[in-house]
Structure formats: structure tokens, C-alpha cells
Amino acid sequence: MEVEMDTEGKTMQDVFGEVISRYTRAQAIEDGVLIDVTATAKEIGIKYPAALTTAVYDEYVVVPKALKGMQDEAGRLFDILWMYAWAVRIGEISGDQGLFSVSFLMYEPKSISEQTRTRQETITLKAVCGPNDDGSPCITLMKPDKD
């Protein structure tokens, strides 16, 4: 059974009632759940505010100890944002969300007597374009299995 509602001229509060709890994007950034990367995104030509989930930042932007001196966080962050922007430009991502790939130099820990070996790893990330706290567009980059 389908129920029709006349929502014309009504506010969100009229339709859904009073907000019980709200967790804003600004709070998520302040709490460290999201990492604001808007400044770097703008350098690449991304128009909207951008953030990474902490999981993406900690796993792929933070340089593993074994690779310190070979790479830096600024370069790894640039790679993520560049590949996102490229995926949008070539139409790999269209609409409000999509997947894209980035390759990173990672390490394979060995025994103490052996040197650490490096390997290239290609990962997939998800980009979601949704509303910021004020309703304007913003971008969040996360692992593909997250919302």
C-alpha cells in the first residue's frame, strides 16, 4: 500500500518532527573522524571542500616507518586527490559517488636480519559527493565498504 504525503510548503521539521540528535561534518572534522584536505584539493583544482576518513588517512597517507625518507605525507595525499580528480575528469566517476584506484609504495616487513622489501599496491577508494553542513556540496573519500 502506497501512502501519499502532501509536503509542498512544509519544512523538514513539519514532515519528520524535531531533530533528536545531529552530528555535523564540522564536528566529525573536529573529532578527527574526518581529515579536512580542502587546501590540497584546491591546489589540484577540486572546487568543493574535501575530507578523508581517518581510516584512509592513517593507512595510506601516513608514511610507513620503513618508507620514511623515500616518501612523505604531502605526496601520498596529493596522489589520492589527483587520482580522484582524474577519475572525475575522464568520467570514471559521475553522479554523487564512485570508485577510483590509487597505487602506493608499501612495505613487506621481513625478519630483523633481512632488509624491508617494498612493493607497489593498488587500492580502491570510494568518493561521495554530498551535502556539507550548510547544504553546499562537499566530497568525502573513504574505503569502498563504508558509507
mmCIF file of N, CA and C in Angstrom:
data_model
loop_
_atom_site.group_PDB
_atom_site.id
_atom_site.type_symbol
_atom_site.label_atom_id
_atom_site.label_comp_id
_atom_site.label_asym_id
_atom_site.label_seq_id
_atom_site.Cartn_x
_atom_site.Cartn_y
_atom_site.Cartn_z
ATOM 1 N N MET A 1 0.836 -1.164 0.000
ATOM 2 C CA MET A 1 0.000 0.000 0.000
ATOM 3 C C MET A 1 0.888 1.236 0.000
ATOM 4 N N GLU A 2 0.622 2.145 -0.894
ATOM 5 C CA GLU A 2 1.403 3.359 -1.026
ATOM 6 C C GLU A 2 0.676 4.508 -0.336
ATOM 7 N N VAL A 3 1.431 5.270 0.453
ATOM 8 C CA VAL A 3 0.849 6.402 1.163
ATOM 9 C C VAL A 3 1.413 7.672 0.553
ATOM 10 N N GLU A 4 0.530 8.576 0.174
ATOM 11 C CA GLU A 4 0.968 9.858 -0.382
ATOM 12 C C GLU A 4 0.933 10.916 0.703
ATOM 13 N N MET A 5 1.969 11.768 0.698
ATOM 14 C CA MET A 5 2.013 12.876 1.645
ATOM 15 C C MET A 5 2.097 14.168 0.871
ATOM 16 N N ASP A 6 1.367 15.151 1.302
ATOM 17 C CA ASP A 6 1.470 16.481 0.714
ATOM 18 C C ASP A 6 2.544 17.237 1.485
ATOM 19 N N THR A 7 3.716 17.352 0.884
ATOM 20 C CA THR A 7 4.825 18.009 1.569
ATOM 21 C C THR A 7 5.097 19.405 1.027
ATOM 22 N N GLU A 8 4.317 19.843 0.072
ATOM 23 C CA GLU A 8 4.529 21.158 -0.528
ATOM 24 C C GLU A 8 4.363 22.249 0.528
ATOM 25 N N GLY A 9 5.358 23.118 0.603
ATOM 26 C CA GLY A 9 5.306 24.236 1.534
ATOM 27 C C GLY A 9 5.637 23.860 2.967
ATOM 28 N N LYS A 10 6.019 22.620 3.214
ATOM 29 C CA LYS A 10 6.334 22.195 4.582
ATOM 30 C C LYS A 10 7.844 22.149 4.795
ATOM 31 N N THR A 11 8.260 22.397 6.003
ATOM 32 C CA THR A 11 9.678 22.298 6.358
ATOM 33 C C THR A 11 10.010 20.851 6.684
ATOM 34 N N MET A 12 11.286 20.549 6.793
ATOM 35 C CA MET A 12 11.714 19.203 7.184
ATOM 36 C C MET A 12 11.142 18.859 8.559
ATOM 37 N N GLN A 13 11.098 19.847 9.457
ATOM 38 C CA GLN A 13 10.573 19.606 10.793
ATOM 39 C C GLN A 13 9.079 19.295 10.752
ATOM 40 N N ASP A 14 8.348 19.953 9.845
ATOM 41 C CA ASP A 14 6.920 19.659 9.690
ATOM 42 C C ASP A 14 6.718 18.207 9.261
ATOM 43 N N VAL A 15 7.565 17.739 8.381
ATOM 44 C CA VAL A 15 7.419 16.388 7.838
ATOM 45 C C VAL A 15 7.925 15.319 8.800
ATOM 46 N N PHE A 16 9.129 15.529 9.370
ATOM 47 C CA PHE A 16 9.777 14.489 10.171
ATOM 48 C C PHE A 16 9.748 14.727 11.675
ATOM 49 N N GLY A 17 9.384 15.917 12.104
ATOM 50 C CA GLY A 17 9.398 16.221 13.535
ATOM 51 C C GLY A 17 10.716 16.849 13.946
ATOM 52 N N GLU A 18 10.848 17.092 15.238
ATOM 53 C CA GLU A 18 12.025 17.763 15.780
ATOM 54 C C GLU A 18 13.260 16.855 15.715
ATOM 55 N N VAL A 19 14.402 17.453 15.411
ATOM 56 C CA VAL A 19 15.659 16.714 15.352
ATOM 57 C C VAL A 19 16.043 16.284 16.767
ATOM 58 N N ILE A 20 16.329 15.009 16.923
ATOM 59 C CA ILE A 20 16.701 14.471 18.229
ATOM 60 C C ILE A 20 18.200 14.649 18.450
ATOM 61 N N SER A 21 18.988 14.321 17.437
ATOM 62 C CA SER A 21 20.435 14.414 17.538
ATOM 63 C C SER A 21 20.996 14.670 16.154
ATOM 64 N N ARG A 22 22.119 15.384 16.113
ATOM 65 C CA ARG A 22 22.724 15.695 14.828
ATOM 66 C C ARG A 22 24.237 15.719 14.999
ATOM 67 N N TYR A 23 24.943 15.073 14.077
ATOM 68 C CA TYR A 23 26.404 15.052 14.094
ATOM 69 C C TYR A 23 26.855 15.683 12.791
ATOM 70 N N THR A 24 27.426 16.867 12.871
ATOM 71 C CA THR A 24 27.768 17.610 11.669
ATOM 72 C C THR A 24 29.126 17.204 11.118
ATOM 73 N N ARG A 25 29.360 17.576 9.876
ATOM 74 C CA ARG A 25 30.666 17.348 9.247
ATOM 75 C C ARG A 25 31.745 18.109 10.012
ATOM 76 N N ALA A 26 31.434 19.331 10.426
ATOM 77 C CA ALA A 26 32.396 20.126 11.202
ATOM 78 C C ALA A 26 32.770 19.409 12.502
ATOM 79 N N GLN A 27 31.803 18.798 13.158
ATOM 80 C CA GLN A 27 32.099 18.042 14.378
ATOM 81 C C GLN A 27 32.968 16.829 14.071
ATOM 82 N N ALA A 28 32.684 16.155 12.953
ATOM 83 C CA ALA A 28 33.476 14.984 12.568
ATOM 84 C C ALA A 28 34.928 15.386 12.305
ATOM 85 N N ILE A 29 35.134 16.550 11.691
ATOM 86 C CA ILE A 29 36.496 17.036 11.451
ATOM 87 C C ILE A 29 37.148 17.416 12.774
ATOM 88 N N GLU A 30 36.417 18.103 13.633
ATOM 89 C CA GLU A 30 36.941 18.497 14.944
ATOM 90 C C GLU A 30 37.297 17.277 15.788
ATOM 91 N N ASP A 31 36.470 16.221 15.705
ATOM 92 C CA ASP A 31 36.712 14.995 16.473
ATOM 93 C C ASP A 31 37.806 14.115 15.874
ATOM 94 N N GLY A 32 38.214 14.396 14.629
ATOM 95 C CA GLY A 32 39.235 13.583 13.989
ATOM 96 C C GLY A 32 38.678 12.385 13.241
ATOM 97 N N VAL A 33 37.360 12.293 13.104
ATOM 98 C CA VAL A 33 36.744 11.204 12.342
ATOM 99 C C VAL A 33 36.991 11.430 10.853
ATOM 100 N N LEU A 34 36.982 12.699 10.446
ATOM 101 C CA LEU A 34 37.332 13.098 9.084
ATOM 102 C C LEU A 34 38.539 14.021 9.142
ATOM 103 N N ILE A 35 39.381 13.954 8.110
ATOM 104 C CA ILE A 35 40.546 14.821 7.985
ATOM 105 C C ILE A 35 40.279 15.781 6.834
ATOM 106 N N ASP A 36 40.235 17.069 7.139
ATOM 107 C CA ASP A 36 39.979 18.087 6.112
ATOM 108 C C ASP A 36 41.204 18.240 5.219
ATOM 109 N N VAL A 37 41.024 18.029 3.919
ATOM 110 C CA VAL A 37 42.124 18.136 2.954
ATOM 111 C C VAL A 37 41.781 19.152 1.864
ATOM 112 N N THR A 38 40.907 20.100 2.202
ATOM 113 C CA THR A 38 40.403 21.066 1.230
ATOM 114 C C THR A 38 41.522 21.898 0.603
ATOM 115 N N ALA A 39 42.492 22.338 1.400
ATOM 116 C CA ALA A 39 43.561 23.190 0.862
ATOM 117 C C ALA A 39 44.326 22.472 -0.252
ATOM 118 N N THR A 40 44.697 21.228 -0.028
ATOM 119 C CA THR A 40 45.416 20.465 -1.054
ATOM 120 C C THR A 40 44.510 20.179 -2.249
ATOM 121 N N ALA A 41 43.241 19.875 -1.976
ATOM 122 C CA ALA A 41 42.286 19.606 -3.062
ATOM 123 C C ALA A 41 42.164 20.821 -3.981
ATOM 124 N N LYS A 42 42.138 22.019 -3.409
ATOM 125 C CA LYS A 42 42.024 23.234 -4.223
ATOM 126 C C LYS A 42 43.244 23.413 -5.118
ATOM 127 N N GLU A 43 44.433 23.053 -4.625
ATOM 128 C CA GLU A 43 45.657 23.138 -5.437
ATOM 129 C C GLU A 43 45.532 22.280 -6.695
ATOM 130 N N ILE A 44 44.810 21.194 -6.610
ATOM 131 C CA ILE A 44 44.650 20.257 -7.720
ATOM 132 C C ILE A 44 43.520 20.692 -8.648
ATOM 133 N N GLY A 45 42.658 21.584 -8.176
ATOM 134 C CA GLY A 45 41.542 22.053 -8.990
ATOM 135 C C GLY A 45 40.195 21.513 -8.562
ATOM 136 N N ILE A 46 40.146 20.861 -7.407
ATOM 137 C CA ILE A 46 38.879 20.364 -6.879
ATOM 138 C C ILE A 46 38.158 21.547 -6.235
ATOM 139 N N LYS A 47 36.945 21.820 -6.679
ATOM 140 C CA LYS A 47 36.213 23.021 -6.275
ATOM 141 C C LYS A 47 35.586 22.934 -4.893
ATOM 142 N N TYR A 48 35.198 21.753 -4.468
ATOM 143 C CA TYR A 48 34.426 21.604 -3.241
ATOM 144 C C TYR A 48 35.317 21.224 -2.062
ATOM 145 N N PRO A 49 34.865 21.518 -0.847
ATOM 146 C CA PRO A 49 35.597 21.054 0.339
ATOM 147 C C PRO A 49 35.744 19.538 0.271
ATOM 148 N N ALA A 50 36.894 19.050 0.720
ATOM 149 C CA ALA A 50 37.175 17.615 0.647
ATOM 150 C C ALA A 50 37.730 17.116 1.974
ATOM 151 N N ALA A 51 37.404 15.872 2.292
ATOM 152 C CA ALA A 51 37.898 15.241 3.514
ATOM 153 C C ALA A 51 38.145 13.761 3.249
ATOM 154 N N LEU A 52 39.067 13.210 4.019
ATOM 155 C CA LEU A 52 39.330 11.771 4.007
ATOM 156 C C LEU A 52 38.861 11.200 5.331
ATOM 157 N N THR A 53 38.413 9.964 5.324
ATOM 158 C CA THR A 53 38.149 9.309 6.602
ATOM 159 C C THR A 53 39.495 9.065 7.284
ATOM 160 N N THR A 54 39.457 8.961 8.579
ATOM 161 C CA THR A 54 40.684 8.693 9.336
ATOM 162 C C THR A 54 41.307 7.367 8.902
ATOM 163 N N ALA A 55 40.472 6.387 8.592
ATOM 164 C CA ALA A 55 40.992 5.082 8.163
ATOM 165 C C ALA A 55 41.830 5.218 6.902
ATOM 166 N N VAL A 56 41.363 5.984 5.922
ATOM 167 C CA VAL A 56 42.124 6.192 4.683
ATOM 168 C C VAL A 56 43.395 6.969 4.987
ATOM 169 N N TYR A 57 43.271 8.013 5.776
ATOM 170 C CA TYR A 57 44.447 8.835 6.096
ATOM 171 C C TYR A 57 45.518 8.007 6.805
ATOM 172 N N ASP A 58 45.105 7.288 7.842
ATOM 173 C CA ASP A 58 46.077 6.522 8.631
ATOM 174 C C ASP A 58 46.729 5.390 7.835
ATOM 175 N N GLU A 59 45.972 4.759 6.960
ATOM 176 C CA GLU A 59 46.511 3.605 6.232
ATOM 177 C C GLU A 59 47.302 3.976 4.982
ATOM 178 N N TYR A 60 46.909 5.085 4.316
ATOM 179 C CA TYR A 60 47.533 5.380 3.026
ATOM 180 C C TYR A 60 48.268 6.714 2.936
ATOM 181 N N VAL A 61 47.915 7.676 3.755
ATOM 182 C CA VAL A 61 48.625 8.963 3.711
ATOM 183 C C VAL A 61 49.823 8.947 4.658
ATOM 184 N N VAL A 62 49.622 8.455 5.864
ATOM 185 C CA VAL A 62 50.730 8.356 6.811
ATOM 186 C C VAL A 62 51.771 7.404 6.231
ATOM 187 N N VAL A 63 52.992 7.871 6.164
ATOM 188 C CA VAL A 63 54.072 7.083 5.552
ATOM 189 C C VAL A 63 54.525 5.991 6.517
ATOM 190 N N PRO A 64 54.545 4.736 6.069
ATOM 191 C CA PRO A 64 55.064 3.668 6.926
ATOM 192 C C PRO A 64 56.512 3.961 7.320
ATOM 193 N N LYS A 65 56.867 3.604 8.542
ATOM 194 C CA LYS A 65 58.219 3.890 9.053
ATOM 195 C C LYS A 65 59.314 3.416 8.107
ATOM 196 N N ALA A 66 59.111 2.266 7.517
ATOM 197 C CA ALA A 66 60.130 1.699 6.629
ATOM 198 C C ALA A 66 60.330 2.537 5.366
ATOM 199 N N LEU A 67 59.381 3.413 5.037
ATOM 200 C CA LEU A 67 59.478 4.213 3.815
ATOM 201 C C LEU A 67 59.789 5.680 4.100
ATOM 202 N N LYS A 68 59.971 6.039 5.369
ATOM 203 C CA LYS A 68 60.300 7.432 5.698
ATOM 204 C C LYS A 68 61.602 7.802 5.008
ATOM 205 N N GLY A 69 61.642 8.986 4.449
ATOM 206 C CA GLY A 69 62.797 9.432 3.688
ATOM 207 C C GLY A 69 62.645 9.144 2.207
ATOM 208 N N MET A 70 61.831 8.146 1.866
ATOM 209 C CA MET A 70 61.564 7.814 0.470
ATOM 210 C C MET A 70 60.302 8.514 -0.010
ATOM 211 N N GLN A 71 59.350 8.742 0.909
ATOM 212 C CA GLN A 71 58.063 9.358 0.589
ATOM 213 C C GLN A 71 57.681 10.304 1.715
ATOM 214 N N ASP A 72 56.676 11.149 1.446
ATOM 215 C CA ASP A 72 56.149 11.999 2.509
ATOM 216 C C ASP A 72 54.628 12.038 2.427
ATOM 217 N N GLU A 73 54.013 12.493 3.512
ATOM 218 C CA GLU A 73 52.547 12.520 3.576
ATOM 219 C C GLU A 73 51.948 13.440 2.526
ATOM 220 N N ALA A 74 52.585 14.578 2.284
ATOM 221 C CA ALA A 74 52.053 15.521 1.291
ATOM 222 C C ALA A 74 51.964 14.863 -0.087
ATOM 223 N N GLY A 75 52.967 14.091 -0.447
ATOM 224 C CA GLY A 75 52.968 13.413 -1.749
ATOM 225 C C GLY A 75 51.917 12.328 -1.837
ATOM 226 N N ARG A 76 51.757 11.567 -0.774
ATOM 227 C CA ARG A 76 50.761 10.493 -0.780
ATOM 228 C C ARG A 76 49.347 11.065 -0.821
ATOM 229 N N LEU A 77 49.116 12.168 -0.079
ATOM 230 C CA LEU A 77 47.812 12.829 -0.122
ATOM 231 C C LEU A 77 47.546 13.385 -1.516
ATOM 232 N N PHE A 78 48.546 14.013 -2.107
ATOM 233 C CA PHE A 78 48.419 14.554 -3.458
ATOM 234 C C PHE A 78 48.025 13.447 -4.433
ATOM 235 N N ASP A 79 48.667 12.287 -4.314
ATOM 236 C CA ASP A 79 48.358 11.160 -5.207
ATOM 237 C C ASP A 79 46.889 10.750 -5.107
ATOM 238 N N ILE A 80 46.357 10.665 -3.893
ATOM 239 C CA ILE A 80 44.951 10.288 -3.713
ATOM 240 C C ILE A 80 44.043 11.306 -4.380
ATOM 241 N N LEU A 81 44.270 12.577 -4.077
ATOM 242 C CA LEU A 81 43.400 13.623 -4.608
ATOM 243 C C LEU A 81 43.537 13.759 -6.119
ATOM 244 N N TRP A 82 44.752 13.616 -6.627
ATOM 245 C CA TRP A 82 44.968 13.702 -8.077
ATOM 246 C C TRP A 82 44.230 12.582 -8.798
ATOM 247 N N MET A 83 44.323 11.375 -8.276
ATOM 248 C CA MET A 83 43.668 10.248 -8.932
ATOM 249 C C MET A 83 42.139 10.372 -8.841
ATOM 250 N N TYR A 84 41.639 10.937 -7.738
ATOM 251 C CA TYR A 84 40.195 11.206 -7.654
ATOM 252 C C TYR A 84 39.801 12.216 -8.745
ATOM 253 N N ALA A 85 40.533 13.323 -8.818
ATOM 254 C CA ALA A 85 40.218 14.365 -9.807
ATOM 255 C C ALA A 85 40.310 13.802 -11.223
ATOM 256 N N TRP A 86 41.306 12.973 -11.477
ATOM 257 C CA TRP A 86 41.466 12.368 -12.802
ATOM 258 C C TRP A 86 40.273 11.466 -13.119
ATOM 259 N N ALA A 87 39.838 10.662 -12.150
ATOM 260 C CA ALA A 87 38.700 9.767 -12.362
ATOM 261 C C ALA A 87 37.439 10.559 -12.703
ATOM 262 N N VAL A 88 37.273 11.723 -12.076
ATOM 263 C CA VAL A 88 36.120 12.572 -12.399
ATOM 264 C C VAL A 88 36.270 13.120 -13.812
ATOM 265 N N ARG A 89 37.467 13.611 -14.146
ATOM 266 C CA ARG A 89 37.694 14.224 -15.462
ATOM 267 C C ARG A 89 37.468 13.250 -16.614
ATOM 268 N N ILE A 90 37.859 12.000 -16.437
ATOM 269 C CA ILE A 90 37.702 11.037 -17.534
ATOM 270 C C ILE A 90 36.353 10.328 -17.505
ATOM 271 N N GLY A 91 35.503 10.699 -16.545
ATOM 272 C CA GLY A 91 34.167 10.127 -16.482
ATOM 273 C C GLY A 91 34.066 8.806 -15.759
ATOM 274 N N GLU A 92 35.145 8.391 -15.106
ATOM 275 C CA GLU A 92 35.114 7.149 -14.338
ATOM 276 C C GLU A 92 34.178 7.305 -13.129
ATOM 277 N N ILE A 93 34.113 8.529 -12.604
ATOM 278 C CA ILE A 93 33.184 8.853 -11.522
ATOM 279 C C ILE A 93 32.206 9.878 -12.061
ATOM 280 N N SER A 94 30.939 9.557 -11.995
ATOM 281 C CA SER A 94 29.900 10.519 -12.366
ATOM 282 C C SER A 94 28.762 10.351 -11.380
ATOM 283 N N GLY A 95 28.002 11.387 -11.198
ATOM 284 C CA GLY A 95 26.950 11.326 -10.200
ATOM 285 C C GLY A 95 27.503 11.647 -8.827
ATOM 286 N N ASP A 96 26.819 11.183 -7.793
ATOM 287 C CA ASP A 96 27.216 11.577 -6.445
ATOM 288 C C ASP A 96 28.205 10.642 -5.768
ATOM 289 N N GLN A 97 28.564 9.512 -6.408
ATOM 290 C CA GLN A 97 29.599 8.658 -5.830
ATOM 291 C C GLN A 97 30.192 7.716 -6.870
ATOM 292 N N GLY A 98 31.383 7.223 -6.556
ATOM 293 C CA GLY A 98 32.047 6.298 -7.457
ATOM 294 C C GLY A 98 33.349 5.810 -6.876
ATOM 295 N N LEU A 99 33.948 4.847 -7.555
ATOM 296 C CA LEU A 99 35.198 4.239 -7.116
ATOM 297 C C LEU A 99 36.341 4.684 -8.014
ATOM 298 N N PHE A 100 37.542 4.761 -7.441
ATOM 299 C CA PHE A 100 38.745 5.069 -8.207
ATOM 300 C C PHE A 100 39.927 4.351 -7.569
ATOM 301 N N SER A 101 41.006 4.232 -8.321
ATOM 302 C CA SER A 101 42.189 3.492 -7.854
ATOM 303 C C SER A 101 43.387 4.402 -7.686
ATOM 304 N N VAL A 102 44.237 4.023 -6.733
ATOM 305 C CA VAL A 102 45.487 4.735 -6.462
ATOM 306 C C VAL A 102 46.541 3.679 -6.163
ATOM 307 N N SER A 103 47.760 3.884 -6.661
ATOM 308 C CA SER A 103 48.866 2.967 -6.361
ATOM 309 C C SER A 103 49.812 3.603 -5.355
ATOM 310 N N PHE A 104 50.266 2.782 -4.416
ATOM 311 C CA PHE A 104 51.190 3.242 -3.382
ATOM 312 C C PHE A 104 52.367 2.291 -3.271
ATOM 313 N N LEU A 105 53.481 2.840 -2.862
ATOM 314 C CA LEU A 105 54.622 2.028 -2.482
ATOM 315 C C LEU A 105 54.367 1.604 -1.044
ATOM 316 N N MET A 106 54.318 0.314 -0.806
ATOM 317 C CA MET A 106 54.086 -0.218 0.534
ATOM 318 C C MET A 106 55.289 -1.087 0.903
ATOM 319 N N TYR A 107 55.298 -1.590 2.103
ATOM 320 C CA TYR A 107 56.439 -2.399 2.521
ATOM 321 C C TYR A 107 55.988 -3.761 3.004
ATOM 322 N N GLU A 108 56.915 -4.693 2.903
ATOM 323 C CA GLU A 108 56.695 -6.039 3.412
ATOM 324 C C GLU A 108 57.712 -6.264 4.509
ATOM 325 N N PRO A 109 57.280 -6.269 5.760
ATOM 326 C CA PRO A 109 58.239 -6.475 6.848
ATOM 327 C C PRO A 109 58.889 -7.852 6.748
ATOM 328 N N LYS A 110 60.157 -7.879 6.973
ATOM 329 C CA LYS A 110 60.911 -9.131 6.967
ATOM 330 C C LYS A 110 61.480 -9.358 8.362
ATOM 331 N N SER A 111 62.217 -10.415 8.517
ATOM 332 C CA SER A 111 62.845 -10.665 9.812
ATOM 333 C C SER A 111 63.882 -9.584 10.086
ATOM 334 N N ILE A 112 64.304 -9.465 11.318
ATOM 335 C CA ILE A 112 65.244 -8.420 11.728
ATOM 336 C C ILE A 112 66.547 -8.507 10.939
ATOM 337 N N SER A 113 66.952 -9.689 10.563
ATOM 338 C CA SER A 113 68.209 -9.848 9.847
ATOM 339 C C SER A 113 68.114 -9.459 8.372
ATOM 340 N N GLU A 114 66.897 -9.387 7.831
ATOM 341 C CA GLU A 114 66.710 -9.035 6.427
ATOM 342 C C GLU A 114 66.240 -7.593 6.296
ATOM 343 N N GLN A 115 66.541 -6.977 5.181
ATOM 344 C CA GLN A 115 66.045 -5.635 4.912
ATOM 345 C C GLN A 115 64.574 -5.678 4.528
ATOM 346 N N THR A 116 63.874 -4.596 4.810
ATOM 347 C CA THR A 116 62.472 -4.483 4.428
ATOM 348 C C THR A 116 62.370 -4.375 2.917
ATOM 349 N N ARG A 117 61.441 -5.088 2.341
ATOM 350 C CA ARG A 117 61.211 -5.020 0.899
ATOM 351 C C ARG A 117 59.998 -4.147 0.633
ATOM 352 N N THR A 118 60.016 -3.474 -0.495
ATOM 353 C CA THR A 118 58.868 -2.655 -0.879
ATOM 354 C C THR A 118 58.139 -3.315 -2.035
ATOM 355 N N ARG A 119 56.870 -2.955 -2.164
ATOM 356 C CA ARG A 119 56.055 -3.450 -3.257
ATOM 357 C C ARG A 119 55.036 -2.378 -3.616
ATOM 358 N N GLN A 120 54.560 -2.406 -4.829
ATOM 359 C CA GLN A 120 53.517 -1.484 -5.255
ATOM 360 C C GLN A 120 52.165 -2.130 -4.988
ATOM 361 N N GLU A 121 51.268 -1.373 -4.406
ATOM 362 C CA GLU A 121 49.926 -1.873 -4.116
ATOM 363 C C GLU A 121 48.901 -0.891 -4.681
ATOM 364 N N THR A 122 47.952 -1.411 -5.437
ATOM 365 C CA THR A 122 46.874 -0.582 -5.965
ATOM 366 C C THR A 122 45.648 -0.805 -5.099
ATOM 367 N N ILE A 123 45.104 0.299 -4.598
ATOM 368 C CA ILE A 123 43.923 0.234 -3.737
ATOM 369 C C ILE A 123 42.746 0.915 -4.436
ATOM 370 N N THR A 124 41.562 0.598 -3.994
ATOM 371 C CA THR A 124 40.354 1.242 -4.487
ATOM 372 C C THR A 124 39.756 2.062 -3.356
ATOM 373 N N LEU A 125 39.380 3.293 -3.670
ATOM 374 C CA LEU A 125 38.715 4.172 -2.716
ATOM 375 C C LEU A 125 37.368 4.588 -3.275
ATOM 376 N N LYS A 126 36.481 5.006 -2.388
ATOM 377 C CA LYS A 126 35.164 5.488 -2.792
ATOM 378 C C LYS A 126 35.088 6.985 -2.529
ATOM 379 N N ALA A 127 34.546 7.709 -3.493
ATOM 380 C CA ALA A 127 34.296 9.142 -3.364
ATOM 381 C C ALA A 127 32.799 9.361 -3.295
ATOM 382 N N VAL A 128 32.375 10.170 -2.326
ATOM 383 C CA VAL A 128 30.966 10.520 -2.188
ATOM 384 C C VAL A 128 30.852 12.031 -2.169
ATOM 385 N N CYS A 129 30.019 12.566 -3.038
ATOM 386 C CA CYS A 129 29.723 13.990 -3.036
ATOM 387 C C CYS A 129 28.339 14.148 -2.416
ATOM 388 N N GLY A 130 28.306 14.830 -1.287
ATOM 389 C CA GLY A 130 27.047 15.004 -0.576
ATOM 390 C C GLY A 130 26.956 16.401 -0.007
ATOM 391 N N PRO A 131 25.947 16.645 0.816
ATOM 392 C CA PRO A 131 25.777 17.991 1.364
ATOM 393 C C PRO A 131 26.689 18.262 2.553
ATOM 394 N N ASN A 132 27.285 19.444 2.562
ATOM 395 C CA ASN A 132 28.028 19.932 3.705
ATOM 396 C C ASN A 132 27.016 20.394 4.757
ATOM 397 N N ASP A 133 27.475 20.873 5.876
ATOM 398 C CA ASP A 133 26.574 21.291 6.950
ATOM 399 C C ASP A 133 25.601 22.384 6.510
ATOM 400 N N ASP A 134 26.042 23.225 5.577
ATOM 401 C CA ASP A 134 25.171 24.307 5.094
ATOM 402 C C ASP A 134 24.394 23.917 3.835
ATOM 403 N N GLY A 135 24.496 22.661 3.416
ATOM 404 C CA GLY A 135 23.781 22.179 2.240
ATOM 405 C C GLY A 135 24.573 22.271 0.951
ATOM 406 N N SER A 136 25.712 22.961 0.965
ATOM 407 C CA SER A 136 26.546 23.055 -0.233
ATOM 408 C C SER A 136 27.278 21.729 -0.450
ATOM 409 N N PRO A 137 27.758 21.475 -1.677
ATOM 410 C CA PRO A 137 28.416 20.193 -1.949
ATOM 411 C C PRO A 137 29.771 20.068 -1.247
ATOM 412 N N CYS A 138 30.102 18.848 -0.866
ATOM 413 C CA CYS A 138 31.426 18.521 -0.332
ATOM 414 C C CYS A 138 31.737 17.083 -0.714
ATOM 415 N N ILE A 139 33.008 16.738 -0.641
ATOM 416 C CA ILE A 139 33.479 15.423 -1.073
ATOM 417 C C ILE A 139 34.104 14.700 0.110
ATOM 418 N N THR A 140 33.784 13.426 0.240
ATOM 419 C CA THR A 140 34.406 12.589 1.254
ATOM 420 C C THR A 140 34.980 11.359 0.560
ATOM 421 N N LEU A 141 36.253 11.075 0.841
ATOM 422 C CA LEU A 141 36.922 9.899 0.284
ATOM 423 C C LEU A 141 37.093 8.881 1.399
ATOM 424 N N MET A 142 36.710 7.642 1.104
ATOM 425 C CA MET A 142 36.676 6.597 2.129
ATOM 426 C C MET A 142 36.999 5.244 1.508
ATOM 427 N N LYS A 143 37.097 4.242 2.362
ATOM 428 C CA LYS A 143 37.266 2.881 1.876
ATOM 429 C C LYS A 143 35.966 2.451 1.201
ATOM 430 N N PRO A 144 36.050 1.570 0.204
ATOM 431 C CA PRO A 144 34.869 1.240 -0.612
ATOM 432 C C PRO A 144 33.730 0.565 0.144
ATOM 433 N N ASP A 145 34.006 -0.052 1.278
ATOM 434 C CA ASP A 145 32.953 -0.755 2.011
ATOM 435 C C ASP A 145 32.275 0.129 3.060
ATOM 436 N N LYS A 146 32.573 1.420 3.069
ATOM 437 C CA LYS A 146 31.991 2.343 4.059
ATOM 438 C C LYS A 146 30.966 3.251 3.423
ATOM 439 N N ASP A 147 30.139 3.855 4.267
ATOM 440 C CA ASP A 147 29.127 4.806 3.807
ATOM 441 C C ASP A 147 29.413 6.192 4.361
#
